[in-house]
PDB file of C-alpha atoms in Angstrom:
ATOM      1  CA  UNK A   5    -243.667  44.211-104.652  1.00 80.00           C
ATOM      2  CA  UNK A   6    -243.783  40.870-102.976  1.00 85.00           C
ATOM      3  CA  UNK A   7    -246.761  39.323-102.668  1.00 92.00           C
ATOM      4  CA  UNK A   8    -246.092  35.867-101.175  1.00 96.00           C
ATOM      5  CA  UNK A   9    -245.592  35.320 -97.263  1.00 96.00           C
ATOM      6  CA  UNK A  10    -242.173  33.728 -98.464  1.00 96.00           C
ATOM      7  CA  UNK A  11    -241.360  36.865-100.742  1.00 96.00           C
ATOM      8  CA  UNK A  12    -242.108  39.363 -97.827  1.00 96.00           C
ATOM      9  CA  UNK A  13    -240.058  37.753 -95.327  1.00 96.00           C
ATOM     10  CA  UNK A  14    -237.387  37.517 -97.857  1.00 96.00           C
ATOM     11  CA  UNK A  15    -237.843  41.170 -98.632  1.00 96.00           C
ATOM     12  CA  UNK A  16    -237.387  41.991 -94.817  1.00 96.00           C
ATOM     13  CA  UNK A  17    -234.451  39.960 -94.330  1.00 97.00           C
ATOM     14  CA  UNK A  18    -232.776  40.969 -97.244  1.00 97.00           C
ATOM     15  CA  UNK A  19    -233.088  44.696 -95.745  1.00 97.00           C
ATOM     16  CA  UNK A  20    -231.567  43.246 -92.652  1.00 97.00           C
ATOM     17  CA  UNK A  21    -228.506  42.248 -94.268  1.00 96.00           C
ATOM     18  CA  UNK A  22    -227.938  44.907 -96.614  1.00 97.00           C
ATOM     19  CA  UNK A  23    -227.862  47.151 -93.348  1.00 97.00           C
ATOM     20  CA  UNK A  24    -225.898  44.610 -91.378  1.00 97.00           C
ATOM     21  CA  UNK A  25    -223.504  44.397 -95.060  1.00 97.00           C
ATOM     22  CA  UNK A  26    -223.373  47.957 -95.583  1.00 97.00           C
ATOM     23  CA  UNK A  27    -222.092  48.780 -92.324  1.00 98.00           C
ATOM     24  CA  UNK A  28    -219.531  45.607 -92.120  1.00 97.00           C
ATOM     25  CA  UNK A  29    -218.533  46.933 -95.483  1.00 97.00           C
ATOM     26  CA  UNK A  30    -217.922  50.757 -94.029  1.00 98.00           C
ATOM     27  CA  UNK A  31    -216.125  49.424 -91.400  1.00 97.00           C
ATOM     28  CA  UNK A  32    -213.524  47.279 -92.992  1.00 97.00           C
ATOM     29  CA  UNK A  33    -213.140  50.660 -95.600  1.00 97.00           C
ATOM     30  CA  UNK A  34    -212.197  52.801 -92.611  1.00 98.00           C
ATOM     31  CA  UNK A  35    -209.401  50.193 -91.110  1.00 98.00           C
ATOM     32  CA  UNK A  36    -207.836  50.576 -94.715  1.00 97.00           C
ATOM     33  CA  UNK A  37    -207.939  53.822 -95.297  1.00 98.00           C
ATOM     34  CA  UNK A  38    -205.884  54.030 -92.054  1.00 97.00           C
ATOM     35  CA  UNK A  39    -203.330  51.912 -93.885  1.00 97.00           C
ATOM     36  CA  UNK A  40    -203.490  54.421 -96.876  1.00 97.00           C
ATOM     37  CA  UNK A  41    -202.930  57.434 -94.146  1.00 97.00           C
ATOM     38  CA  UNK A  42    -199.801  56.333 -92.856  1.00 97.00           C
ATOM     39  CA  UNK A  43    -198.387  55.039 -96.248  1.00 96.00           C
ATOM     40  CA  UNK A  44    -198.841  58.503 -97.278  1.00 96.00           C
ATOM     41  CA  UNK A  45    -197.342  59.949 -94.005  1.00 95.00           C
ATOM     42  CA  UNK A  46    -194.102  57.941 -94.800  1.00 93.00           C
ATOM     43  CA  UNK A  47    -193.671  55.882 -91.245  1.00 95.00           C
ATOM     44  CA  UNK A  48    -193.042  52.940 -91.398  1.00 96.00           C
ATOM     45  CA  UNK A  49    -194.022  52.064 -87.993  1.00 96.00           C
ATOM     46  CA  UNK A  50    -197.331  53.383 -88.516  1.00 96.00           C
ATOM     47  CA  UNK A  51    -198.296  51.725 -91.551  1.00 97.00           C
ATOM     48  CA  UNK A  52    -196.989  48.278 -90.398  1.00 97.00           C
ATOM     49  CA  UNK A  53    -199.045  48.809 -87.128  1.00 97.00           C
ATOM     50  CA  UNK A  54    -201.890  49.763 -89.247  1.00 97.00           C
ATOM     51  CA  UNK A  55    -201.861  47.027 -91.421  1.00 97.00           C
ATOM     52  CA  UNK A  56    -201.802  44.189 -88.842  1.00 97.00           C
ATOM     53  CA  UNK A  57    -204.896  46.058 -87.729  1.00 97.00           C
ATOM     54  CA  UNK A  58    -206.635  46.205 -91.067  1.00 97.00           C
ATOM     55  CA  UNK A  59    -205.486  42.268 -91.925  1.00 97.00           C
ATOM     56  CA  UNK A  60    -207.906  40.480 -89.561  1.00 97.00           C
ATOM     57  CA  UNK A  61    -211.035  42.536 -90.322  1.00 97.00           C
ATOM     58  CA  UNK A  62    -210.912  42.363 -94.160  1.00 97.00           C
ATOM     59  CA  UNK A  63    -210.811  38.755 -93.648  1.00 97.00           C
ATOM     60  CA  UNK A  64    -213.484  39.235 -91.528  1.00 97.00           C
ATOM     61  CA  UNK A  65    -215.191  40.378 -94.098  1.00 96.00           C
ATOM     62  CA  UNK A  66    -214.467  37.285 -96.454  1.00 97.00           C
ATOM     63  CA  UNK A  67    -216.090  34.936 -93.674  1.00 97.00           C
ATOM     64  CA  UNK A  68    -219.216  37.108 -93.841  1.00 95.00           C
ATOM     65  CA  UNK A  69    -219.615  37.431 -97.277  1.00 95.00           C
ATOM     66  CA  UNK A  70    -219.123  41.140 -98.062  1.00 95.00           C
ATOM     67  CA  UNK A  71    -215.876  40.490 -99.915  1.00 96.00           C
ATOM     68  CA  UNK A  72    -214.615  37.346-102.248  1.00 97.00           C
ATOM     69  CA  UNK A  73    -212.034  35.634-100.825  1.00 97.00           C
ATOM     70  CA  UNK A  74    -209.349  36.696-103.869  1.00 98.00           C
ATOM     71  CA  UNK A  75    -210.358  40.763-103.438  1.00 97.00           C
ATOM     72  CA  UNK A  76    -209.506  40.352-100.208  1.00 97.00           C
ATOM     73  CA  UNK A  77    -206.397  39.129-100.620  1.00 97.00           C
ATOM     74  CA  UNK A  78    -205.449  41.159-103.681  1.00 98.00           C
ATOM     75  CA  UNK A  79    -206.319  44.025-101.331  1.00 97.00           C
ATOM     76  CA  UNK A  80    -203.834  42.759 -98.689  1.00 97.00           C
ATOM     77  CA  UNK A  81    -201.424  42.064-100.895  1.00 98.00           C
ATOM     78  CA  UNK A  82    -200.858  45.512-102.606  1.00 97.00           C
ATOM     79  CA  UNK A  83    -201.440  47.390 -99.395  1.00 97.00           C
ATOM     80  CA  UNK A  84    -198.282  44.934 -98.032  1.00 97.00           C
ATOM     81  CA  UNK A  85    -196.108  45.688-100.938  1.00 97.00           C
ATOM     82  CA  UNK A  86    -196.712  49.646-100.412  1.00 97.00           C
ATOM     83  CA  UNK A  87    -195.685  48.876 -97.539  1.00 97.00           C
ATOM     84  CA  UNK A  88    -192.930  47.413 -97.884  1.00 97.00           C
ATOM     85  CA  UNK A  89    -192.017  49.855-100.190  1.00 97.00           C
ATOM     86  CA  UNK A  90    -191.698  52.549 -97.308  1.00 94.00           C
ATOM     87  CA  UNK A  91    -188.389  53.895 -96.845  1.00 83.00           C
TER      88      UNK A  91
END
């Protein structure tokens, strides 16, 4: 338990974040599972759309610190291949 005034203000604020993180975090999960959806549905329209959507807030993400700038982009890069890959 923290026992300084600098420790417990820490404490609190990293609470803060962690809640702010954790939802930033659930967020930016949801956009790409709606990439995996409509890869799996096979339309191509879809999954492009849904991947232009999902692009801006997993860099979003990077700027904020809940992701490192190379996850994110390995991320984007095998979701764009998939993709791609759609017939």
């Amino acid at each position: 338990m923290a026992n300084t005034p600098q420790a417990k203000k820490r404490a609190r604020q990293n609470e803060k974040r962690f809640t702010v993180n954790k939802a930033r975090r659930s967020r930016i999960r949801t956009f790409l599972r709606k990439v995996e959806e409509a890869i799996a549905s096979g339309v191509k329209e879809d999954a492009v759309t849904a991947l232009r959507v999902a692009q801006p807030e997993l860099m979003r993400g990077v700027t904020k610190g809940v992701y490192h700038k190379n996850t994110a982009s390995r991320k984007m890069s095998r979701l764009a291949s998939r993709v791609k890959a759609i017939v």
